[in-house]
């Protein structure tokens, strides 16, 4: 092999090495870009998760406040409800007593009218 042939072979091999190195560099660059995009997506996803968690915490806080307010309202209503129940029971009792009294009065009134009719007719 002559010096020119060796020189051509060396240049060809060096060209192949350079082309291979450039290919490796391109592959490494694409891998780095893909990793960067994955990191960006991960960061965005984590930000969204944290935002949702904060919103959820706010909603739970509002729910706790609402439950506390409802509990306070129910505690305030309980004495009133108990009074209304007591009044209802007293009203039912009063209606019963009034009904019995009206029945007795009606029977007495009917008996009085019957006696008056017998006196007027002359049977009594």
Coordinates of N, CA and C in Angstrom, one line a residue:
X1 N 0.8 -1.2 0.0 CA 0.0 0.0 0.0 C 0.9 1.2 0.0
X2 N 0.5 2.1 -0.8 CA 1.3 3.3 -1.0 C 0.9 4.3 0.1
X3 N 1.7 5.3 0.2 CA 1.4 6.4 1.2 C 0.1 7.1 0.9
X4 N -0.2 7.3 -0.4 CA -1.4 8.0 -0.8 C -2.6 7.1 -0.4
X5 N -2.5 5.8 -0.6 CA -3.6 4.9 -0.3 C -3.8 4.9 1.2
X6 N -2.7 4.9 1.9 CA -2.8 4.9 3.4 C -3.5 6.2 3.9
X7 N -3.0 7.3 3.3 CA -3.6 8.6 3.6 C -5.1 8.7 3.3
X8 N -5.5 8.1 2.2 CA -6.9 8.1 1.8 C -7.7 7.2 2.8
X9 N -7.2 6.1 3.2 CA -7.8 5.1 4.1 C -7.9 5.8 5.5
X10 N -6.9 6.5 5.9 CA -6.9 7.1 7.2 C -7.9 8.3 7.2
X11 N -8.0 9.0 6.1 CA -8.9 10.1 6.0 C -10.4 9.6 6.0
X12 N -10.6 8.5 5.3 CA -11.9 7.9 5.2 C -12.3 7.4 6.6
X13 N -11.4 6.7 7.3 CA -11.7 6.3 8.7 C -11.9 7.4 9.6
X14 N -11.1 8.5 9.5 CA -11.3 9.7 10.3 C -12.7 10.3 10.0
X15 N -13.1 10.3 8.7 CA -14.4 10.9 8.4 C -15.5 10.0 9.0
X16 N -15.3 8.7 9.0 CA -16.3 7.8 9.6 C -16.4 8.1 11.1
X17 N -15.2 8.2 11.7 CA -15.2 8.5 13.1 C -15.9 9.9 13.5
X18 N -15.6 10.9 12.7 CA -16.2 12.2 12.9 C -17.7 12.1 12.7
X19 N -18.2 11.4 11.6 CA -19.6 11.2 11.4 C -20.3 10.5 12.6
X20 N -19.6 9.4 13.1 CA -20.1 8.7 14.2 C -20.2 9.5 15.4
X21 N -19.2 10.4 15.7 CA -19.2 11.3 16.8 C -20.3 12.3 16.7
X22 N -20.5 12.8 15.5 CA -21.6 13.8 15.3 C -23.0 13.1 15.6
X23 N -23.1 11.9 15.1 CA -24.3 11.1 15.4 C -24.5 10.9 16.9
X24 N -23.5 10.5 17.6 CA -23.6 10.4 19.0 C -23.9 11.7 19.7
X25 N -23.3 12.8 19.2 CA -23.6 14.1 19.8 C -25.1 14.4 19.6
X26 N -25.6 14.2 18.4 CA -27.0 14.4 18.1 C -27.9 13.6 19.0
X27 N -27.6 12.3 19.1 CA -28.4 11.4 20.0 C -28.4 11.9 21.4
X28 N -27.2 12.3 21.9 CA -27.1 12.8 23.3 C -27.9 14.1 23.4
X29 N -27.8 15.0 22.4 CA -28.6 16.2 22.5 C -30.1 15.9 22.5
X30 N -30.6 15.0 21.7 CA -32.0 14.6 21.7 C -32.4 14.0 23.0
X31 N -31.6 13.2 23.6 CA -31.8 12.6 24.9 C -31.9 13.7 26.0
X32 N -31.0 14.7 25.9 CA -31.0 15.8 26.9 C -32.3 16.6 26.7
X33 N -32.7 16.9 25.5 CA -33.9 17.7 25.2 C -35.1 16.9 25.7
X34 N -35.2 15.6 25.5 CA -36.3 14.8 26.0 C -36.4 14.8 27.5
X35 N -35.2 14.7 28.1 CA -35.2 14.7 29.6 C -35.6 16.1 30.1
X36 N -35.2 17.1 29.4 CA -35.7 18.5 29.8 C -37.2 18.6 29.7
X37 N -37.7 18.1 28.5 CA -39.2 18.2 28.4 C -39.9 17.4 29.4
X38 N -39.4 16.2 29.8 CA -40.0 15.4 30.8 C -39.9 16.1 32.2
X39 N -38.8 16.8 32.5 CA -38.7 17.5 33.7 C -39.7 18.7 33.7
X40 N -39.9 19.4 32.6 CA -40.8 20.5 32.5 C -42.3 19.9 32.7
X41 N -42.6 18.8 32.1 CA -43.9 18.2 32.3 C -44.1 17.8 33.7
X42 N -43.1 17.2 34.3 CA -43.2 16.8 35.7 C -43.4 18.0 36.6
X43 N -42.7 19.1 36.4 CA -42.8 20.3 37.2 C -44.2 20.9 37.0
X44 N -44.7 20.9 35.8 CA -46.1 21.4 35.6 C -47.1 20.5 36.3
X45 N -46.9 19.2 36.2 CA -47.8 18.2 36.9 C -47.8 18.4 38.4
X46 N -46.6 18.6 38.9 CA -46.5 18.8 40.4 C -47.1 20.1 40.8
X47 N -47.0 21.1 40.0 CA -47.6 22.4 40.3 C -49.1 22.3 40.3
X48 N -49.7 21.5 39.3 CA -51.1 21.3 39.3 C -51.6 20.5 40.5
X49 N -50.8 19.5 40.9 CA -51.2 18.7 42.0 C -51.2 19.5 43.3
X50 N -50.2 20.4 43.4 CA -50.1 21.2 44.6 C -51.3 22.2 44.6
X51 N -51.6 22.8 43.4 CA -52.7 23.7 43.3 C -54.0 23.0 43.7
X52 N -54.2 21.8 43.2 CA -55.4 21.1 43.6 C -55.5 20.8 45.1
X53 N -54.4 20.4 45.6 CA -54.3 20.1 47.1 C -54.7 21.4 47.9
X54 N -54.2 22.5 47.5 CA -54.5 23.8 48.2 C -56.0 24.1 48.0
X55 N -56.5 23.9 46.8 CA -58.0 24.1 46.7 C -58.8 23.1 47.5
X56 N -58.3 21.9 47.6 CA -59.0 20.9 48.4 C -58.9 21.3 49.9
X57 N -57.8 21.7 50.3 CA -57.6 22.2 51.7 C -58.6 23.4 52.0
X58 N -58.7 24.3 51.1 CA -59.6 25.4 51.2 C -61.0 25.0 51.3
X59 N -61.4 24.0 50.5 CA -62.8 23.5 50.5 C -63.1 22.8 51.8
X60 N -62.1 22.0 52.3 CA -62.3 21.3 53.5 C -62.4 22.3 54.7
X61 N -61.6 23.4 54.6 CA -61.7 24.4 55.7 C -63.1 25.1 55.6
X62 N -63.6 25.4 54.4 CA -64.9 26.0 54.3 C -66.0 25.0 54.8
X63 N -65.8 23.8 54.5 CA -66.8 22.8 54.9 C -66.8 22.6 56.5
X64 N -65.7 22.7 57.1 CA -65.6 22.6 58.5 C -66.3 23.8 59.1
X65 N -66.0 25.0 58.6 CA -66.7 26.2 59.1 C -68.2 26.1 58.9
X66 N -68.7 25.6 57.8 CA -70.1 25.4 57.6 C -70.7 24.5 58.6
X67 N -70.0 23.3 58.8 CA -70.5 22.4 59.8 C -70.6 23.0 61.2
X68 N -69.6 23.7 61.5 CA -69.6 24.4 62.8 C -70.7 25.3 63.0
X69 N -71.0 26.1 61.9 CA -72.1 27.1 61.9 C -73.4 26.4 62.0
X70 N -73.5 25.2 61.3 CA -74.8 24.5 61.4 C -75.0 23.9 62.8
X71 N -73.9 23.4 63.3 CA -74.0 22.9 64.7 C -74.4 23.9 65.7
X72 N -73.9 25.1 65.5 CA -74.3 26.2 66.4 C -75.8 26.5 66.2
X73 N -76.2 26.6 65.0 CA -77.6 26.9 64.7 C -78.5 25.8 65.3
X74 N -78.1 24.6 65.1 CA -79.0 23.5 65.7 C -79.0 23.6 67.2
X75 N -77.9 23.9 67.8 CA -77.9 24.0 69.3 C -78.8 25.1 69.7
X76 N -78.8 26.2 68.9 CA -79.7 27.3 69.3 C -81.2 27.0 69.0
X77 N -81.5 26.1 68.0 CA -82.8 25.7 67.7 C -83.4 24.7 68.7
X78 N -82.6 23.9 69.3 CA -83.1 22.8 70.1 C -84.0 23.3 71.2
X79 N -83.6 24.3 72.0 CA -84.6 24.7 73.0 C -85.9 25.2 72.5
X80 N -85.9 25.9 71.3 CA -87.1 26.3 70.7 C -88.0 25.1 70.3
X81 N -87.3 24.1 69.7 CA -88.0 22.9 69.3 C -88.6 22.2 70.5
X82 N -87.9 22.1 71.5 CA -88.4 21.5 72.8 C -89.6 22.2 73.3
X83 N -89.6 23.6 73.3 CA -90.7 24.4 73.7 C -91.9 24.1 72.8
X84 N -91.7 24.1 71.5 CA -92.8 23.8 70.6 C -93.4 22.5 70.9
X85 N -92.6 21.5 71.1 CA -93.2 20.1 71.4 C -94.0 20.2 72.7
X86 N -93.5 20.9 73.7 CA -94.2 21.0 75.0 C -95.5 21.7 74.7
X87 N -95.5 22.8 74.0 CA -96.7 23.5 73.7 C -97.7 22.6 72.9
X88 N -97.2 21.8 72.0 CA -98.1 20.9 71.2 C -98.8 19.9 72.2
X89 N -98.0 19.3 73.1 CA -98.5 18.4 74.0 C -99.5 19.0 74.9
X90 N -99.2 20.2 75.4 CA -100.2 21.0 76.2 C -101.4 21.3 75.4
X91 N -101.3 21.7 74.2 CA -102.4 22.0 73.3 C -103.3 20.8 73.1
X92 N -102.7 19.6 72.8 CA -103.5 18.4 72.7 C -104.2 18.1 73.9
X93 N -103.6 18.2 75.1 CA -104.2 18.0 76.4 C -105.4 18.9 76.6
X94 N -105.1 20.2 76.2 CA -106.2 21.2 76.4 C -107.4 20.9 75.5
X95 N -107.1 20.5 74.3 CA -108.1 20.1 73.3 C -108.9 19.0 73.9
X96 N -108.3 18.0 74.4 CA -108.9 16.8 75.0 C -109.9 17.3 76.2
X97 N -109.3 18.1 77.1 CA -110.1 18.6 78.2 C -111.3 19.4 77.7
X98 N -111.1 20.2 76.7 CA -112.1 21.1 76.1 C -113.2 20.2 75.5
X99 N -112.7 19.2 74.8 CA -113.7 18.3 74.1 C -114.6 17.6 75.2
X100 N -114.0 17.1 76.2 CA -114.7 16.4 77.3 C -115.7 17.4 77.9
X101 N -115.2 18.6 78.2 CA -116.1 19.6 78.8 C -117.2 20.0 77.8
X102 N -117.0 20.1 76.5 CA -118.0 20.4 75.6 C -119.0 19.3 75.5
X103 N -118.6 18.0 75.6 CA -119.5 16.9 75.6 C -120.4 16.9 76.8
X104 N -119.8 17.1 77.9 CA -120.5 17.2 79.2 C -121.5 18.3 79.1
X105 N -121.1 19.5 78.6 CA -122.0 20.6 78.5 C -123.1 20.3 77.5
X106 N -122.8 19.7 76.4 CA -123.8 19.3 75.4 C -124.8 18.4 76.0
X107 N -124.3 17.3 76.7 CA -125.3 16.4 77.3 C -126.1 17.1 78.3
X108 N -125.5 17.9 79.1 CA -126.3 18.7 80.1 C -127.3 19.6 79.5
X109 N -126.9 20.2 78.4 CA -127.8 21.1 77.7 C -129.0 20.3 77.0
X110 N -128.6 19.2 76.5 CA -129.6 18.3 75.8 C -130.6 17.8 76.9
X111 N -130.1 17.5 78.0 CA -131.0 17.0 79.1 C -131.9 18.1 79.6
X112 N -131.4 19.4 79.7 CA -132.2 20.5 80.1 C -133.2 20.8 79.1
X113 N -132.9 20.7 77.8 CA -133.9 21.0 76.8 C -135.0 19.9 76.8
X114 N -134.6 18.6 77.0 CA -135.6 17.5 77.1 C -136.5 17.8 78.3
X115 N -136.0 18.2 79.4 CA -136.9 18.5 80.6 C -137.9 19.6 80.3
X116 N -137.3 20.7 79.6 CA -138.2 21.8 79.3 C -139.3 21.4 78.3
X117 N -138.9 20.5 77.4 CA -139.9 20.1 76.4 C -141.0 19.2 77.2
X118 N -140.6 18.3 78.1 CA -141.5 17.5 78.8 C -142.4 18.4 79.7
X119 N -141.8 19.5 80.2 CA -142.7 20.4 81.1 C -143.7 21.1 80.2
X120 N -143.2 21.6 79.0 CA -144.1 22.3 78.1 C -145.2 21.4 77.6
X121 N -144.9 20.2 77.3 CA -145.8 19.2 76.7 C -146.7 18.7 77.9
X122 N -146.2 18.8 79.0 CA -147.0 18.3 80.2 C -146.8 16.9 80.6
X123 N -145.7 16.3 80.2 CA -145.4 14.9 80.6 C -144.6 14.9 81.8
X124 N -144.1 16.0 82.3 CA -143.1 15.9 83.3 C -143.5 16.4 84.6

